[in-house]
PDB file of C-alpha atoms in Angstrom:
ATOM      1  CA  MET A   1      -2.997  21.188 -46.234  1.00  0.00           C
ATOM      2  CA  PRO A   2      -5.437  18.508 -47.454  1.00  0.00           C
ATOM      3  CA  MET A   3      -8.088  17.702 -44.848  1.00  0.00           C
ATOM      4  CA  ARG A   4      -7.183  14.010 -44.979  1.00  0.00           C
ATOM      5  CA  GLU A   5      -3.805  14.990 -43.516  1.00  0.00           C
ATOM      6  CA  LEU A   6      -5.493  16.429 -40.404  1.00  0.00           C
ATOM      7  CA  LEU A   7      -6.385  13.867 -37.757  1.00  0.00           C
ATOM      8  CA  THR A   8      -8.970  14.122 -35.006  1.00  0.00           C
ATOM      9  CA  THR A   9      -8.040  13.190 -31.444  1.00  0.00           C
ATOM     10  CA  ASP A  10      -9.175   9.575 -31.723  1.00  0.00           C
ATOM     11  CA  GLU A  11      -7.527   9.221 -35.137  1.00  0.00           C
ATOM     12  CA  ALA A  12      -4.270  10.700 -33.859  1.00  0.00           C
ATOM     13  CA  ALA A  13      -4.315   8.441 -30.804  1.00  0.00           C
ATOM     14  CA  ASP A  14      -4.821   5.422 -33.039  1.00  0.00           C
ATOM     15  CA  TYR A  15      -2.096   6.624 -35.398  1.00  0.00           C
ATOM     16  CA  LEU A  16       0.389   7.010 -32.524  1.00  0.00           C
ATOM     17  CA  ARG A  17      -0.848   3.820 -30.832  1.00  0.00           C
ATOM     18  CA  LEU A  18      -1.629   5.728 -27.666  1.00  0.00           C
ATOM     19  CA  SER A  19      -4.761   5.951 -25.566  1.00  0.00           C
ATOM     20  CA  GLU A  20      -6.782   9.110 -25.999  1.00  0.00           C
ATOM     21  CA  ARG A  21      -6.099   9.882 -22.342  1.00  0.00           C
ATOM     22  CA  LYS A  22      -2.336   9.738 -22.905  1.00  0.00           C
ATOM     23  CA  LEU A  23      -2.674  11.945 -25.975  1.00  0.00           C
ATOM     24  CA  TYR A  24      -4.630  14.535 -23.973  1.00  0.00           C
ATOM     25  CA  GLU A  25      -1.847  14.492 -21.360  1.00  0.00           C
ATOM     26  CA  LEU A  26       0.713  15.237 -24.073  1.00  0.00           C
ATOM     27  CA  VAL A  27      -1.503  18.010 -25.423  1.00  0.00           C
ATOM     28  CA  ALA A  28      -1.844  19.539 -21.948  1.00  0.00           C
ATOM     29  CA  ASP A  29       1.950  19.445 -21.570  1.00  0.00           C
ATOM     30  CA  ARG A  30       2.347  21.018 -25.039  1.00  0.00           C
ATOM     31  CA  ALA A  31       4.526  18.068 -25.944  1.00  0.00           C
ATOM     32  CA  VAL A  32       2.782  17.120 -29.160  1.00  0.00           C
ATOM     33  CA  PRO A  33       2.164  19.301 -32.267  1.00  0.00           C
ATOM     34  CA  CYS A  34      -1.514  20.164 -32.627  1.00  0.00           C
ATOM     35  CA  SER A  35      -3.968  22.984 -33.310  1.00  0.00           C
ATOM     36  CA  LYS A  36      -7.356  23.843 -31.860  1.00  0.00           C
ATOM     37  CA  VAL A  37      -9.994  24.707 -34.452  1.00  0.00           C
ATOM     38  CA  THR A  38     -13.575  25.544 -33.462  1.00  0.00           C
ATOM     39  CA  GLY A  39     -13.108  23.849 -30.135  1.00  0.00           C
ATOM     40  CA  ARG A  40     -11.548  20.639 -31.492  1.00  0.00           C
ATOM     41  CA  TRP A  41      -7.952  19.484 -31.440  1.00  0.00           C
ATOM     42  CA  LEU A  42      -6.523  18.614 -34.855  1.00  0.00           C
ATOM     43  CA  PHE A  43      -3.197  16.915 -35.561  1.00  0.00           C
ATOM     44  CA  SER A  44      -1.106  17.109 -38.714  1.00  0.00           C
ATOM     45  CA  ARG A  45      -0.074  13.630 -39.809  1.00  0.00           C
ATOM     46  CA  ALA A  46       3.196  14.998 -41.235  1.00  0.00           C
ATOM     47  CA  ALA A  47       3.959  16.943 -38.054  1.00  0.00           C
ATOM     48  CA  LEU A  48       3.337  13.840 -35.970  1.00  0.00           C
ATOM     49  CA  ASP A  49       5.699  11.867 -38.214  1.00  0.00           C
ATOM     50  CA  ARG A  50       8.442  14.466 -37.747  1.00  0.00           C
ATOM     51  CA  TRP A  51       7.778  14.610 -34.005  1.00  0.00           C
ATOM     52  CA  VAL A  52       8.183  10.873 -33.540  1.00  0.00           C
ATOM     53  CA  SER A  53      11.148  10.624 -35.926  1.00  0.00           C
ATOM     54  CA  ALA A  54      12.961  13.410 -34.112  1.00  0.00           C
ATOM     55  CA  GLY A  55      12.648  11.533 -30.855  1.00  0.00           C
ATOM     56  CA  LEU A  56      10.680  14.315 -29.212  1.00  0.00           C
ATOM     57  CA  ILE A  57       8.432  11.859 -27.451  1.00  0.00           C
ATOM     58  CA  ALA A  58      10.174  10.830 -24.261  1.00  0.00           C
ATOM     59  CA  PRO A  59      10.171   7.132 -23.332  1.00  0.00           C
ATOM     60  CA  ALA A  60       9.060   8.063 -19.826  1.00  0.00           C
ATOM     61  CA  ALA A  61       5.963   9.757 -21.210  1.00  0.00           C
ATOM     62  CA  LEU A  62       4.932   6.656 -23.129  1.00  0.00           C
ATOM     63  CA  ALA A  63       5.718   4.402 -20.203  1.00  0.00           C
ATOM     64  CA  GLN A  64       3.565   6.389 -17.805  1.00  0.00           C
ATOM     65  CA  VAL A  65       0.591   4.321 -16.721  1.00  0.00           C
ATOM     66  CA  ALA A  66      -2.716   5.319 -15.216  1.00  0.00           C
ATOM     67  CA  ALA A  67      -2.794   5.823 -11.475  1.00  0.00           C
ATOM     68  CA  PRO A  68      -4.159   2.776  -9.627  1.00  0.00           C
ATOM     69  CA  PRO A  69      -7.848   3.047  -8.630  1.00  0.00           C
ATOM     70  CA  ILE A  70      -7.099   3.872  -5.002  1.00  0.00           C
ATOM     71  CA  VAL A  71      -8.332   6.637  -2.701  1.00  0.00           C
ATOM     72  CA  GLY A  72      -5.456   7.549  -0.419  1.00  0.00           C
ATOM     73  CA  GLY A  73      -5.229  10.151   2.309  1.00  0.00           C
ATOM     74  CA  SER A  74      -7.488  10.449   5.315  1.00  0.00           C
ATOM     75  CA  HIS A  75      -9.857   7.820   6.658  1.00  0.00           C
ATOM     76  CA  ASP A  76     -13.566   8.556   6.877  1.00  0.00           C
ATOM     77  CA  PRO A  77     -16.439   6.149   7.655  1.00  0.00           C
ATOM     78  CA  LEU A  78     -18.877   7.830   5.257  1.00  0.00           C
ATOM     79  CA  LEU A  79     -16.366   7.877   2.397  1.00  0.00           C
ATOM     80  CA  GLU A  80     -15.372   4.267   3.023  1.00  0.00           C
ATOM     81  CA  TRP A  81     -19.039   3.269   2.870  1.00  0.00           C
ATOM     82  CA  ALA A  82     -19.614   5.344  -0.282  1.00  0.00           C
ATOM     83  CA  LEU A  83     -16.695   3.681  -2.066  1.00  0.00           C
ATOM     84  CA  ARG A  84     -18.347   0.297  -1.522  1.00  0.00           C
ATOM     85  CA  GLU A  85     -21.955   1.234  -2.165  1.00  0.00           C
ATOM     86  CA  SER A  86     -21.247   3.235  -5.323  1.00  0.00           C
ATOM     87  CA  ASN A  87     -19.606   0.236  -7.059  1.00  0.00           C
ATOM     88  CA  SER A  88     -16.781   2.603  -7.948  1.00  0.00           C
ATOM     89  CA  GLY A  89     -14.128  -0.104  -7.821  1.00  0.00           C
ATOM     90  CA  LEU A  90     -11.939   2.337  -5.874  1.00  0.00           C
ATOM     91  CA  ALA A  91      -9.954   0.876  -2.990  1.00  0.00           C
ATOM     92  CA  SER A  92      -9.077   2.762   0.188  1.00  0.00           C
ATOM     93  CA  LEU A  93      -5.584   3.404   1.540  1.00  0.00           C
ATOM     94  CA  PRO A  94      -5.965   5.612   4.653  1.00  0.00           C
ATOM     95  CA  GLU A  95      -2.571   6.972   5.709  1.00  0.00           C
ATOM     96  CA  GLY A  96      -3.255  10.626   6.454  1.00  0.00           C
ATOM     97  CA  SER A  97      -3.916  13.748   4.401  1.00  0.00           C
ATOM     98  CA  GLU A  98      -0.346  14.775   3.602  1.00  0.00           C
ATOM     99  CA  GLU A  99       0.708  11.228   2.735  1.00  0.00           C
ATOM    100  CA  GLY A 100      -2.293  10.976   0.417  1.00  0.00           C
ATOM    101  CA  LEU A 101      -1.217  14.141  -1.374  1.00  0.00           C
ATOM    102  CA  ARG A 102       2.332  12.841  -1.657  1.00  0.00           C
ATOM    103  CA  ARG A 103       1.121   9.593  -3.211  1.00  0.00           C
ATOM    104  CA  LEU A 104      -1.102  11.568  -5.584  1.00  0.00           C
ATOM    105  CA  THR A 105       1.854  13.593  -6.862  1.00  0.00           C
ATOM    106  CA  GLN A 106       3.766  10.345  -7.435  1.00  0.00           C
ATOM    107  CA  GLY A 107       0.908   8.682  -9.314  1.00  0.00           C
ATOM    108  CA  GLU A 108       0.475   6.043  -6.604  1.00  0.00           C
ATOM    109  CA  VAL A 109      -3.215   6.815  -5.955  1.00  0.00           C
ATOM    110  CA  MET A 110      -5.970   8.240  -8.135  1.00  0.00           C
ATOM    111  CA  VAL A 111      -7.655  10.305  -5.407  1.00  0.00           C
ATOM    112  CA  ALA A 112      -6.505  11.821  -2.116  1.00  0.00           C
ATOM    113  CA  ALA A 113      -8.993  12.551   0.698  1.00  0.00           C
ATOM    114  CA  ILE A 114      -7.781  15.467   2.801  1.00  0.00           C
ATOM    115  CA  HIS A 115      -8.604  17.730   5.737  1.00  0.00           C
ATOM    116  CA  LEU A 116      -5.800  20.192   6.381  1.00  0.00           C
ATOM    117  CA  HIS A 117      -5.498  22.620   9.300  1.00  0.00           C
ATOM    118  CA  ARG A 118      -3.495  25.780   9.848  1.00  0.00           C
ATOM    119  CA  LEU A 119      -1.857  26.792  13.103  1.00  0.00           C
ATOM    120  CA  ASP A 120      -3.597  30.179  12.926  1.00  0.00           C
ATOM    121  CA  GLY A 121      -7.009  28.516  12.760  1.00  0.00           C
ATOM    122  CA  ASP A 122      -8.050  29.813   9.313  1.00  0.00           C
ATOM    123  CA  ASP A 123      -9.112  26.425   7.969  1.00  0.00           C
ATOM    124  CA  GLU A 124     -11.907  27.306   5.504  1.00  0.00           C
ATOM    125  CA  THR A 125      -9.518  27.422   2.541  1.00  0.00           C
ATOM    126  CA  ALA A 126      -6.738  25.262   3.984  1.00  0.00           C
ATOM    127  CA  ASN A 127      -7.433  22.352   1.633  1.00  0.00           C
ATOM    128  CA  VAL A 128      -7.604  24.327  -1.600  1.00  0.00           C
ATOM    129  CA  ASP A 129      -4.630  26.498  -0.647  1.00  0.00           C
ATOM    130  CA  GLY A 130      -2.586  23.445   0.262  1.00  0.00           C
ATOM    131  CA  VAL A 131      -3.297  21.802  -3.090  1.00  0.00           C
ATOM    132  CA  ALA A 132      -2.744  25.015  -5.069  1.00  0.00           C
ATOM    133  CA  ASP A 133       0.661  25.536  -3.457  1.00  0.00           C
ATOM    134  CA  MET A 134       1.853  21.936  -3.669  1.00  0.00           C
ATOM    135  CA  PRO A 135       4.520  21.194  -6.306  1.00  0.00           C
ATOM    136  CA  GLY A 136       3.438  18.533  -8.780  1.00  0.00           C
ATOM    137  CA  LEU A 137      -0.299  19.206  -8.520  1.00  0.00           C
ATOM    138  CA  HIS A 138      -0.576  21.954 -11.119  1.00  0.00           C
ATOM    139  CA  ASP A 139      -3.362  19.988 -12.848  1.00  0.00           C
ATOM    140  CA  ALA A 140      -5.390  19.109  -9.748  1.00  0.00           C
ATOM    141  CA  VAL A 141      -9.092  19.503  -9.054  1.00  0.00           C
ATOM    142  CA  VAL A 142     -10.584  19.645  -5.539  1.00  0.00           C
ATOM    143  CA  LEU A 143     -14.140  18.478  -4.889  1.00  0.00           C
ATOM    144  CA  GLY A 144     -16.083  18.833  -1.687  1.00  0.00           C
ATOM    145  CA  PHE A 145     -17.178  15.614  -0.017  1.00  0.00           C
ATOM    146  CA  ALA A 146     -18.502  16.769   3.350  1.00  0.00           C
ATOM    147  CA  ARG A 147     -18.114  19.007   6.322  1.00  0.00           C
ATOM    148  CA  ARG A 148     -17.292  16.906   9.373  1.00  0.00           C
ATOM    149  CA  GLU A 149     -17.462  17.601  13.095  1.00  0.00           C
ATOM    150  CA  GLN A 150     -14.205  16.864  14.872  1.00  0.00           C
ATOM    151  CA  GLY A 151     -13.867  16.549  18.624  1.00  0.00           C
ATOM    152  CA  ILE A 152     -12.343  14.709  21.543  1.00  0.00           C
ATOM    153  CA  LEU A 153     -13.384  11.108  22.116  1.00  0.00           C
ATOM    154  CA  VAL A 154     -13.619  10.025  25.765  1.00  0.00           C
ATOM    155  CA  ALA A 155     -15.026   7.058  27.653  1.00  0.00           C
ATOM    156  CA  PRO A 156     -18.774   7.063  28.405  1.00  0.00           C
ATOM    157  CA  GLY A 157     -19.543   9.516  31.177  1.00  0.00           C
ATOM    158  CA  ASN A 158     -16.255  11.398  30.631  1.00  0.00           C
ATOM    159  CA  PRO A 159     -14.723  10.037  33.875  1.00  0.00           C
ATOM    160  CA  LEU A 160     -11.744  12.456  33.815  1.00  0.00           C
ATOM    161  CA  VAL A 161     -14.037  15.455  33.201  1.00  0.00           C
ATOM    162  CA  LEU A 162     -12.038  16.565  30.173  1.00  0.00           C
ATOM    163  CA  SER A 163     -13.118  19.614  28.203  1.00  0.00           C
ATOM    164  CA  ASP A 164     -10.216  20.999  26.161  1.00  0.00           C
ATOM    165  CA  MET A 165      -6.468  20.772  25.539  1.00  0.00           C
ATOM    166  CA  ALA A 166      -5.658  22.475  28.857  1.00  0.00           C
ATOM    167  CA  SER A 167      -7.660  19.950  30.865  1.00  0.00           C
ATOM    168  CA  ILE A 168      -6.032  17.075  28.998  1.00  0.00           C
ATOM    169  CA  ALA A 169      -2.554  18.460  29.764  1.00  0.00           C
ATOM    170  CA  THR A 170      -3.179  19.186  33.452  1.00  0.00           C
ATOM    171  CA  SER A 171      -4.935  15.871  34.143  1.00  0.00           C
ATOM    172  CA  ARG A 172      -2.135  13.901  32.442  1.00  0.00           C
ATOM    173  CA  ALA A 173      -4.768  11.987  30.498  1.00  0.00           C
ATOM    174  CA  ARG A 174      -3.368   9.427  28.078  1.00  0.00           C
ATOM    175  CA  MET A 175      -3.849  11.154  24.734  1.00  0.00           C
ATOM    176  CA  ALA A 176      -3.817   9.456  21.335  1.00  0.00           C
ATOM    177  CA  GLN A 177      -1.773  10.935  18.540  1.00  0.00           C
ATOM    178  CA  ARG A 178      -2.001  10.326  14.808  1.00  0.00           C
ATOM    179  CA  PRO A 179       0.809   9.891  12.267  1.00  0.00           C
ATOM    180  CA  ALA A 180       2.676  13.026  11.212  1.00  0.00           C
ATOM    181  CA  GLY A 181       0.796  14.769   8.413  1.00  0.00           C
ATOM    182  CA  ALA A 182      -2.578  13.244   9.275  1.00  0.00           C
ATOM    183  CA  GLY A 183      -5.369  15.815   9.344  1.00  0.00           C
ATOM    184  CA  ALA A 184      -6.304  15.011  12.942  1.00  0.00           C
ATOM    185  CA  GLN A 185      -2.666  15.434  13.998  1.00  0.00           C
ATOM    186  CA  LEU A 186      -2.531  18.798  12.210  1.00  0.00           C
ATOM    187  CA  LEU A 187      -5.677  19.789  14.103  1.00  0.00           C
ATOM    188  CA  LEU A 188      -4.116  18.680  17.397  1.00  0.00           C
ATOM    189  CA  LEU A 189      -1.022  20.799  16.741  1.00  0.00           C
ATOM    190  CA  ALA A 190      -3.199  23.789  15.815  1.00  0.00           C
ATOM    191  CA  LEU A 191      -5.282  23.469  18.988  1.00  0.00           C
ATOM    192  CA  LEU A 192      -2.157  23.239  21.136  1.00  0.00           C
ATOM    193  CA  ALA A 193      -0.621  26.285  19.438  1.00  0.00           C
ATOM    194  CA  ARG A 194      -3.750  28.343  20.061  1.00  0.00           C
ATOM    195  CA  ALA A 195      -3.808  27.260  23.722  1.00  0.00           C
ATOM    196  CA  GLY A 196      -0.096  27.916  24.192  1.00  0.00           C
ATOM    197  CA  ILE A 197       0.586  24.291  25.099  1.00  0.00           C
ATOM    198  CA  ALA A 198       3.599  22.317  23.899  1.00  0.00           C
ATOM    199  CA  LEU A 199       3.139  18.848  22.459  1.00  0.00           C
ATOM    200  CA  ASP A 200       5.518  17.516  25.108  1.00  0.00           C
ATOM    201  CA  ASP A 201       3.121  18.750  27.801  1.00  0.00           C
ATOM    202  CA  LEU A 202       0.710  15.983  26.842  1.00  0.00           C
ATOM    203  CA  LYS A 203       0.965  12.389  27.943  1.00  0.00           C
ATOM    204  CA  LEU A 204       0.977  10.942  24.443  1.00  0.00           C
ATOM    205  CA  ALA A 205       0.321   7.277  23.793  1.00  0.00           C
ATOM    206  CA  LYS A 206       2.689   5.504  21.420  1.00  0.00           C
ATOM    207  CA  PRO A 207       2.759   4.396  18.691  1.00  0.00           C
ATOM    208  CA  ALA A 208       0.517   6.700  16.670  1.00  0.00           C
ATOM    209  CA  PHE A 209      -2.990   5.493  15.825  1.00  0.00           C
ATOM    210  CA  PRO A 210      -3.667   5.167  12.074  1.00  0.00           C
ATOM    211  CA  THR A 211      -7.407   6.003  12.119  1.00  0.00           C
ATOM    212  CA  GLY A 212     -10.215   7.315  14.293  1.00  0.00           C
ATOM    213  CA  PRO A 213     -11.746   3.845  14.817  1.00  0.00           C
ATOM    214  CA  ASP A 214      -8.353   2.673  16.127  1.00  0.00           C
ATOM    215  CA  ILE A 215      -8.497   5.440  18.737  1.00  0.00           C
ATOM    216  CA  ALA A 216     -12.067   4.520  19.655  1.00  0.00           C
ATOM    217  CA  GLN A 217     -11.126   0.871  20.176  1.00  0.00           C
ATOM    218  CA  ALA A 218      -8.174   1.837  22.378  1.00  0.00           C
ATOM    219  CA  ILE A 219     -10.424   4.012  24.559  1.00  0.00           C
ATOM    220  CA  ARG A 220     -12.980   1.234  24.921  1.00  0.00           C
ATOM    221  CA  ALA A 221     -10.187  -1.181  25.854  1.00  0.00           C
ATOM    222  CA  GLY A 222      -8.874   1.241  28.498  1.00  0.00           C
ATOM    223  CA  ARG A 223      -5.458   1.679  26.874  1.00  0.00           C
ATOM    224  CA  ILE A 224      -5.875   5.438  26.419  1.00  0.00           C
ATOM    225  CA  ASP A 225      -8.178   8.119  27.797  1.00  0.00           C
ATOM    226  CA  CYS A 226      -8.886  10.369  24.838  1.00  0.00           C
ATOM    227  CA  GLY A 227      -8.098  11.278  21.253  1.00  0.00           C
ATOM    228  CA  ILE A 228      -9.271  13.432  18.354  1.00  0.00           C
ATOM    229  CA  ALA A 229     -11.703  11.916  15.854  1.00  0.00           C
ATOM    230  CA  THR A 230     -15.063  12.633  14.240  1.00  0.00           C
ATOM    231  CA  ARG A 231     -18.482  12.561  15.866  1.00  0.00           C
ATOM    232  CA  SER A 232     -19.448   9.643  13.593  1.00  0.00           C
ATOM    233  CA  VAL A 233     -16.607   7.539  15.017  1.00  0.00           C
ATOM    234  CA  ALA A 234     -17.637   8.374  18.587  1.00  0.00           C
ATOM    235  CA  LYS A 235     -21.286   7.571  17.893  1.00  0.00           C
ATOM    236  CA  SER A 236     -20.589   4.207  16.277  1.00  0.00           C
ATOM    237  CA  ALA A 237     -18.296   3.210  19.180  1.00  0.00           C
ATOM    238  CA  GLY A 238     -20.676   4.377  21.921  1.00  0.00           C
ATOM    239  CA  LEU A 239     -18.211   6.949  23.271  1.00  0.00           C
ATOM    240  CA  ASP A 240     -18.765  10.463  24.571  1.00  0.00           C
ATOM    241  CA  PHE A 241     -17.835  13.299  22.244  1.00  0.00           C
ATOM    242  CA  LEU A 242     -16.541  16.775  23.107  1.00  0.00           C
ATOM    243  CA  PRO A 243     -17.032  18.929  19.979  1.00  0.00           C
ATOM    244  CA  LEU A 244     -14.136  21.074  18.761  1.00  0.00           C
ATOM    245  CA  THR A 245     -14.741  22.270  15.194  1.00  0.00           C
ATOM    246  CA  TRP A 246     -16.333  21.636  11.825  1.00  0.00           C
ATOM    247  CA  GLU A 247     -13.870  21.023   8.996  1.00  0.00           C
ATOM    248  CA  ARG A 248     -13.914  20.550   5.242  1.00  0.00           C
ATOM    249  CA  PHE A 249     -13.203  17.028   4.022  1.00  0.00           C
ATOM    250  CA  ASP A 250     -12.329  17.154   0.317  1.00  0.00           C
ATOM    251  CA  LEU A 251     -11.278  14.878  -2.539  1.00  0.00           C
ATOM    252  CA  VAL A 252      -8.294  15.744  -4.740  1.00  0.00           C
ATOM    253  CA  MET A 253      -7.392  14.226  -8.104  1.00  0.00           C
ATOM    254  CA  ARG A 254      -5.750  15.134 -11.367  1.00  0.00           C
ATOM    255  CA  GLN A 255      -8.045  16.652 -13.963  1.00  0.00           C
ATOM    256  CA  ARG A 256      -7.349  13.827 -16.410  1.00  0.00           C
ATOM    257  CA  ASP A 257      -8.729  11.306 -13.877  1.00  0.00           C
ATOM    258  CA  TYR A 258     -11.947  13.206 -13.181  1.00  0.00           C
ATOM    259  CA  PHE A 259     -13.847  11.463 -15.988  1.00  0.00           C
ATOM    260  CA  MET A 260     -12.533   7.985 -15.244  1.00  0.00           C
ATOM    261  CA  LYS A 261     -15.183   5.350 -14.611  1.00  0.00           C
ATOM    262  CA  GLY A 262     -14.409   4.832 -10.911  1.00  0.00           C
ATOM    263  CA  PRO A 263     -14.469   8.497  -9.834  1.00  0.00           C
ATOM    264  CA  GLN A 264     -17.558   9.189 -11.936  1.00  0.00           C
ATOM    265  CA  ALA A 265     -19.431   6.348 -10.228  1.00  0.00           C
ATOM    266  CA  LEU A 266     -18.474   7.815  -6.846  1.00  0.00           C
ATOM    267  CA  PHE A 267     -19.474  11.364  -7.857  1.00  0.00           C
ATOM    268  CA  ALA A 268     -22.879  10.197  -9.088  1.00  0.00           C
ATOM    269  CA  PHE A 269     -23.438   8.403  -5.785  1.00  0.00           C
ATOM    270  CA  MET A 270     -22.413  11.519  -3.843  1.00  0.00           C
ATOM    271  CA  ARG A 271     -25.344  13.396  -5.411  1.00  0.00           C
ATOM    272  CA  ALA A 272     -27.883  10.747  -4.391  1.00  0.00           C
ATOM    273  CA  THR A 273     -30.214  10.970  -1.412  1.00  0.00           C
ATOM    274  CA  THR A 274     -28.722   7.688  -0.202  1.00  0.00           C
ATOM    275  CA  LEU A 275     -25.539   9.491   0.827  1.00  0.00           C
ATOM    276  CA  ARG A 276     -27.463  12.189   2.693  1.00  0.00           C
ATOM    277  CA  ASP A 277     -29.475   9.575   4.561  1.00  0.00           C
ATOM    278  CA  ARG A 278     -26.342   7.687   5.565  1.00  0.00           C
ATOM    279  CA  ALA A 279     -24.617  10.904   6.653  1.00  0.00           C
ATOM    280  CA  ALA A 280     -27.559  11.760   8.918  1.00  0.00           C
ATOM    281  CA  GLU A 281     -27.509   8.244  10.356  1.00  0.00           C
ATOM    282  CA  LEU A 282     -23.799   8.382  11.165  1.00  0.00           C
ATOM    283  CA  GLY A 283     -23.997  11.906  12.586  1.00  0.00           C
ATOM    284  CA  GLY A 284     -21.609  14.827  12.419  1.00  0.00           C
ATOM    285  CA  TYR A 285     -21.794  15.397   8.653  1.00  0.00           C
ATOM    286  CA  ASP A 286     -23.021  18.135   6.337  1.00  0.00           C
ATOM    287  CA  VAL A 287     -22.993  16.863   2.748  1.00  0.00           C
ATOM    288  CA  SER A 288     -24.764  19.791   1.114  1.00  0.00           C
ATOM    289  CA  ASP A 289     -21.574  20.599  -0.857  1.00  0.00           C
ATOM    290  CA  ALA A 290     -20.839  16.999  -1.905  1.00  0.00           C
ATOM    291  CA  GLY A 291     -19.504  16.990  -5.452  1.00  0.00           C
ATOM    292  CA  VAL A 292     -19.031  20.766  -5.664  1.00  0.00           C
ATOM    293  CA  VAL A 293     -15.796  21.703  -7.442  1.00  0.00           C
ATOM    294  CA  ARG A 294     -13.813  23.901  -5.047  1.00  0.00           C
ATOM    295  CA  LEU A 295     -10.648  24.316  -7.119  1.00  0.00           C
ATOM    296  CA  VAL A 296      -9.440  23.688 -10.646  1.00  0.00           C
ATOM    297  CA  ASN A 297      -5.704  24.290 -10.463  1.00  0.00           C
TER     298      ASN A 297
END
């Protein structure tokens, strides 16, 4: 075959009137004829002509658009600050870890921030295992953002002398809950399971609180007595904090979005000393693994 009939990736993308990103997606799905020679993808012009003429390119594939520059999933004060300060252009949509993953599979967000918990308490690999096992995320990558300290938020001085799930249940303290699938709600369910306490044994406030700062405000206003959130939330609100556990807080995205401008700006910022200084100021963070790739699915 004459060399002029072999197209490079950028030439093939231009020939098909596609973005290079879309072409790489089709290559990854083995939907387009191509060959890899000495580390480079090459495309036969004639094969591409036959491919298009035969209707092998599905309209849905061409119509697929890039995910919006949004970080869904769990709320976190340090991440929210980093999104702004890094000039990433990424917006935040905090709705809980499992909802963030669902939106990621549907292409509704570019990144999902997650902290998953197991009932048996083995949480070190809960995030990567959850992503690896989730249908529709076969091309995902998981990056560490931080380890966070989770605990029980109570009013200053801990007037009800709360200490754990058992004391919350027996005292009938008004306990905040989070939406189903939120990482803090998963942690609550895990703690109750380990203590042998049913969810109905708690005096749960309704409706569910979307974020940790919402719980902190409700405690300060006297509407509830306690709730699970991070040490950083407790510190910023001037509340007492009863430590429970350290957890992994990770970022999940599709591999094709890893090199997008917004995520790359955030990743570069995560490696800067500015993030470490802010984490120390907020309290309850360990960012030594920020930016470390934990899983390539």
